[in-house]
Amino acid sequence: MGKVLSDEQIHQYHEQGFVSPIDVISEYEAGLYLQRFQEAEHNHPEMAHPHKRNNIHLSYKCLDELAHHPVVLDAVEDIIGPDFALWATVLFCKEPSSPHYVSWHQDATYMGMSSPAFVTPWLALTSSNPATGCMQMIPGSHLSEIFDHEDTYAEDNILTRGQVVKNVDETHAVDLILKPGQMSLHHGKVVHGSRPNTSKSRRIGFAMQSFMPPNIKQLVGKNLWLNMRGTNVRENSIALHRPAHDLDPVAASDRALADANLDDILYLGATQKRGF
Ligand SMILES: O=C(O)CCC(=O)C(=O)O
């Protein structure tokens, strides 16, 4: 038994490359966080929109709190051990009845890390189900190598390059259905994607992408990390700061650095840059 996950859940993660659902906060609390997020979004829209969706946890206190929630960190510890840092976050918002989707891909492909053995918690702020465009996973695909990805830059594809793994057998896909306040955990190499939101409600997922132990090194860009738990000694690294409040200027300058770094890494060698 881990701190949060049962032995069965830990086994499932290692066998299938994901585990879901995990209760983090109640639906009621998720509603309060959603309200705080939407207020911050209303007051400071320049810090959170489809082309400014990375590292919002360095701008909005509510997302910083969720990234540090003890249930999130305990579950991460159950998977990768007691020492880890957070590399980045992405807020995946799909507006009601919108065409945006995420093609089949493996996260580790363009992240420039020395190993894909990292974990991403994806926390639902609103309901995530087939109608709203929940994530879908291909069980066991994390046990393969990184597949070839074709960069399509397709208009409604909200991945940086619209990168896609071809010939995925979708008959094995598993829908990760989450209530507000629940999360899933997925491995850096699991093949996953999501369909458009056909519902009348927003689908908002906070992907903490990703938590990594100190033996995983950034090989392509600057070494920027938010230390989360235990000892995280990394050569030539810069420790990011938590915001004390919305738009904290210290964390804001960290975010500018981290967003630019993420751009350099994710678009390395790309033929187009799309501002995601
Ligand atoms: O939110 C989505 O639909 C996709 C998210 C995703 O690909 C990820 O968190 O790695």
Coordinates of C-alpha atoms and ligand atoms in Angstrom, one line a residue:
M1 CA 0.0 0.0 0.0
G2 CA 1.3 3.4 -0.9
K3 CA 0.5 6.7 0.8
V4 CA -2.6 7.2 -1.4
L5 CA -2.6 4.5 -4.0
S6 CA -3.4 0.8 -3.3
D7 CA -0.9 -1.9 -4.4
E8 CA -3.4 -2.7 -7.2
Q9 CA -3.4 0.9 -8.4
I10 CA 0.4 1.0 -8.3
H11 CA 0.5 -2.3 -10.2
Q12 CA -2.0 -0.9 -12.7
Y13 CA 0.1 2.2 -13.4
H14 CA 3.2 0.1 -14.1
E15 CA 1.3 -2.5 -16.2
Q16 CA -0.9 -0.1 -18.2
G17 CA 0.8 3.2 -18.0
F18 CA -2.0 5.1 -16.2
V19 CA -4.3 4.9 -13.2
S20 CA -7.6 6.6 -12.8
P21 CA -9.7 7.9 -11.1
I22 CA -8.1 9.1 -7.9
D23 CA -10.0 11.3 -5.5
V24 CA -8.1 14.5 -4.7
I25 CA -10.7 17.0 -3.5
S26 CA -14.5 16.8 -3.2
E27 CA -16.7 18.1 -6.0
Y28 CA -17.7 21.0 -3.8
E29 CA -14.0 22.0 -3.3
A30 CA -13.4 21.6 -7.0
G31 CA -16.2 24.0 -7.6
L32 CA -14.5 26.6 -5.3
Y33 CA -11.2 26.1 -7.1
L34 CA -13.0 26.5 -10.4
Q35 CA -14.6 29.7 -9.2
R36 CA -11.2 31.0 -8.1
F37 CA -9.6 30.0 -11.4
Q38 CA -12.4 31.7 -13.4
E39 CA -12.1 34.9 -11.3
A40 CA -8.4 35.0 -11.9
E41 CA -9.0 34.3 -15.6
H42 CA -11.5 37.2 -15.7
N43 CA -9.2 39.6 -13.8
H44 CA -6.0 38.7 -15.5
P45 CA -7.0 37.2 -18.9
E46 CA -3.6 38.0 -20.4
M47 CA -2.0 35.3 -18.1
A48 CA -4.3 32.4 -19.1
H49 CA -5.7 31.8 -22.6
P50 CA -5.2 29.1 -25.3
H51 CA -1.8 30.6 -26.3
K52 CA -0.7 31.2 -22.8
R53 CA -1.6 27.9 -21.1
N54 CA 1.7 26.8 -19.8
N55 CA 2.9 27.3 -16.3
I56 CA -0.2 29.2 -15.1
H57 CA 0.6 27.7 -11.6
L58 CA 3.3 30.4 -11.5
S59 CA 0.7 33.1 -12.0
Y60 CA -2.5 31.9 -10.3
K61 CA -2.3 30.9 -6.6
C62 CA -5.2 28.5 -7.0
L63 CA -3.3 26.3 -9.4
D64 CA -0.1 26.5 -7.3
E65 CA -2.2 25.2 -4.4
L66 CA -3.5 22.3 -6.5
A67 CA 0.0 21.4 -7.7
H68 CA 1.1 21.2 -4.1
H69 CA -2.0 19.3 -2.8
P70 CA -0.8 16.6 -0.5
V71 CA -2.9 13.9 -2.2
V72 CA -1.3 14.8 -5.6
L73 CA 2.2 14.7 -4.1
D74 CA 1.6 11.5 -2.1
A75 CA 0.2 9.7 -5.2
V76 CA 3.3 10.9 -7.2
E77 CA 5.5 9.6 -4.4
D78 CA 3.8 6.2 -4.6
I79 CA 4.9 6.0 -8.3
I80 CA 8.3 7.7 -8.5
G81 CA 9.6 7.8 -4.9
P82 CA 10.2 10.6 -2.3
D83 CA 12.4 13.0 -4.3
F84 CA 10.9 14.9 -7.1
A85 CA 10.5 18.3 -8.8
L86 CA 7.8 19.7 -11.1
W87 CA 9.0 20.6 -14.6
A88 CA 5.9 22.5 -16.0
T89 CA 2.1 22.5 -16.1
V90 CA -0.4 22.9 -18.9
L91 CA -4.0 23.9 -18.6
F92 CA -6.1 22.1 -21.2
C93 CA -9.3 24.0 -21.6
K94 CA -11.8 22.8 -24.2
E95 CA -14.7 25.3 -24.6
P96 CA -18.3 24.1 -25.0
S97 CA -19.1 22.6 -28.5
S98 CA -15.6 23.3 -29.8
P99 CA -13.7 21.3 -32.4
H100 CA -10.4 21.1 -30.6
Y101 CA -8.8 17.7 -30.0
V102 CA -5.6 16.1 -29.0
S103 CA -4.2 13.5 -31.4
W104 CA -2.6 10.2 -30.3
H105 CA 0.9 11.0 -28.9
Q106 CA 3.5 10.2 -26.2
D107 CA 4.4 13.2 -24.0
A108 CA 8.1 12.3 -23.8
T109 CA 8.6 12.7 -27.5
Y110 CA 9.6 16.4 -27.5
M111 CA 10.3 17.1 -23.8
G112 CA 14.1 16.7 -24.1
M113 CA 14.4 14.5 -21.0
S114 CA 17.0 11.8 -20.4
S115 CA 14.3 9.3 -19.5
P116 CA 10.5 9.1 -20.1
A117 CA 9.9 7.5 -16.6
F118 CA 8.0 10.5 -15.3
V119 CA 4.4 10.9 -14.2
T120 CA 1.7 13.4 -15.1
P121 CA -1.2 14.0 -12.8
W122 CA -4.2 15.4 -14.8
L123 CA -6.7 17.0 -12.4
A124 CA -10.3 17.7 -13.5
L125 CA -11.7 21.0 -12.6
T126 CA -14.9 20.2 -14.5
S127 CA -16.4 16.9 -15.6
S128 CA -14.3 15.0 -18.0
N129 CA -16.1 12.3 -19.9
P130 CA -16.7 11.2 -23.6
A131 CA -19.1 14.1 -24.2
T132 CA -16.7 16.8 -22.9
G133 CA -13.7 15.2 -24.6
C134 CA -11.9 13.2 -21.8
M135 CA -8.5 11.8 -22.2
Q136 CA -8.2 8.3 -23.7
M137 CA -5.3 6.0 -23.1
I138 CA -3.9 2.9 -24.9
P139 CA -3.1 0.4 -22.1
G140 CA 0.4 -0.9 -22.1
S141 CA 1.7 1.4 -24.8
H142 CA 4.3 2.9 -22.4
L143 CA 6.1 -0.4 -22.6
S144 CA 7.0 0.3 -26.3
E145 CA 9.7 2.7 -27.4
I146 CA 8.8 6.2 -28.6
F147 CA 6.9 5.8 -31.8
D148 CA 7.4 8.0 -34.9
H149 CA 5.3 11.2 -34.6
E150 CA 4.1 13.1 -37.7
D151 CA 4.0 16.8 -37.1
T152 CA 0.7 17.8 -38.9
Y153 CA 0.1 21.3 -37.4
A154 CA -3.6 20.5 -38.0
E155 CA -5.7 23.5 -37.2
D156 CA -8.0 22.1 -34.4
N157 CA -5.3 19.9 -32.9
I158 CA -4.2 21.6 -29.7
L159 CA -0.8 19.9 -29.4
T160 CA 2.2 22.1 -30.1
R161 CA 3.0 20.6 -33.5
G162 CA -0.3 18.6 -34.0
Q163 CA 2.0 15.6 -33.7
V164 CA 0.4 12.2 -34.2
V165 CA 1.2 8.6 -33.8
K166 CA -0.3 6.8 -36.8
N167 CA -2.0 3.4 -36.9
V168 CA -3.1 3.3 -33.2
D169 CA -5.5 0.5 -32.5
E170 CA -8.3 2.6 -31.0
T171 CA -10.4 -0.5 -30.1
H172 CA -8.2 -0.8 -27.0
A173 CA -8.6 2.9 -26.0
V174 CA -9.8 3.5 -22.4
D175 CA -11.8 6.6 -21.5
L176 CA -10.5 8.3 -18.4
I177 CA -13.8 9.5 -16.9
L178 CA -13.3 12.0 -14.0
K179 CA -15.6 14.0 -11.8
P180 CA -14.5 17.5 -10.8
G181 CA -11.8 17.0 -8.1
Q182 CA -10.5 13.6 -9.4
M183 CA -7.3 13.0 -11.2
S184 CA -5.5 10.5 -13.4
L185 CA -1.8 9.7 -13.5
H186 CA -0.1 8.8 -16.7
H187 CA 3.4 7.7 -17.8
G188 CA 5.6 9.8 -20.1
K189 CA 5.4 7.1 -22.9
V190 CA 1.8 6.1 -22.8
V191 CA 0.0 6.8 -26.0
H192 CA -3.0 9.0 -25.4
G193 CA -5.3 11.7 -26.9
S194 CA -8.7 13.2 -26.6
R195 CA -11.7 14.1 -28.8
P196 CA -13.6 17.4 -29.1
N197 CA -15.9 18.7 -26.4
T198 CA -19.4 18.2 -27.8
S199 CA -21.1 19.3 -24.6
K200 CA -22.5 22.6 -23.4
S201 CA -19.9 22.9 -20.6
R202 CA -16.2 23.8 -20.4
R203 CA -13.8 20.9 -19.9
I204 CA -10.9 22.1 -17.9
G205 CA -8.0 19.8 -17.0
F206 CA -4.9 20.8 -15.1
A207 CA -1.9 18.7 -16.3
M208 CA 1.1 18.8 -14.0
Q209 CA 3.5 17.8 -16.7
S210 CA 5.5 16.4 -15.2
F211 CA 6.8 15.3 -11.8
M212 CA 10.3 13.8 -12.1
P213 CA 12.9 12.3 -9.8
P214 CA 16.4 14.0 -9.8
N215 CA 18.0 11.3 -12.0
I216 CA 16.0 12.6 -15.0
K217 CA 17.9 15.4 -16.7
Q218 CA 16.8 18.1 -19.2
L219 CA 19.1 17.6 -22.2
V220 CA 17.9 20.3 -24.6
G221 CA 17.0 23.4 -22.7
K222 CA 17.7 25.3 -19.5
N223 CA 17.3 23.3 -16.3
L224 CA 14.4 24.9 -14.5
W225 CA 12.5 23.1 -11.8
L226 CA 10.1 23.7 -9.0
N227 CA 11.3 21.5 -6.1
M228 CA 8.4 19.7 -4.6
R229 CA 9.5 17.0 -2.2
G230 CA 12.7 15.5 -0.8
T231 CA 16.2 16.2 -2.2
N232 CA 16.5 17.4 -5.8
V233 CA 20.1 18.1 -6.6
R234 CA 20.5 18.8 -10.3
E235 CA 23.7 20.3 -11.8
N236 CA 23.3 23.8 -13.3
S237 CA 19.7 24.0 -12.4
I238 CA 17.6 27.0 -11.4
A239 CA 14.9 26.6 -8.7
L240 CA 11.7 28.3 -9.6
H241 CA 9.6 30.2 -6.9
R242 CA 6.0 29.6 -5.8
P243 CA 3.7 32.6 -6.2
A244 CA 2.7 34.0 -2.8
H245 CA -0.5 35.5 -4.5
D246 CA -1.9 35.9 -7.9
L247 CA 0.6 37.6 -10.2
D248 CA 3.4 37.6 -7.7
P249 CA 6.2 39.4 -9.6
V250 CA 8.9 37.0 -8.5
A251 CA 7.0 33.9 -9.8
A252 CA 5.9 36.0 -12.9
S253 CA 9.5 36.5 -13.9
D254 CA 10.1 32.8 -13.4
R255 CA 7.1 32.1 -15.6
A256 CA 8.5 34.2 -18.4
L257 CA 11.7 32.3 -18.2
A258 CA 10.0 28.9 -18.0
D259 CA 7.5 29.6 -20.8
A260 CA 10.3 30.7 -23.2
N261 CA 12.4 27.7 -22.2
L262 CA 9.4 25.3 -22.8
D263 CA 8.9 26.9 -26.2
D264 CA 12.6 26.4 -27.2
I265 CA 12.4 22.8 -26.1
L266 CA 9.0 21.7 -27.5
Y267 CA 9.6 23.4 -30.9
L268 CA 13.2 22.4 -31.4
G269 CA 13.6 21.5 -35.0
A270 CA 9.9 22.2 -35.8
T271 CA 9.0 23.7 -39.1
Q272 CA 6.2 25.9 -37.5
K273 CA 5.7 27.6 -34.2
R274 CA 2.1 27.9 -33.1
G275 CA 2.3 29.7 -29.7
F276 CA 0.8 26.8 -27.6
Ligands
LIG1 O1 -6.3 17.4 -21.9 C1 -6.3 16.7 -22.9 O2 -7.2 16.4 -23.6 C2 -5.0 16.1 -23.3 C3 -3.9 16.2 -22.2 C4 -2.6 15.6 -22.5 O3 -2.3 15.1 -23.6 C5 -1.7 15.4 -21.4 O4 -2.0 15.9 -20.3 O5 -0.6 14.8 -21.6

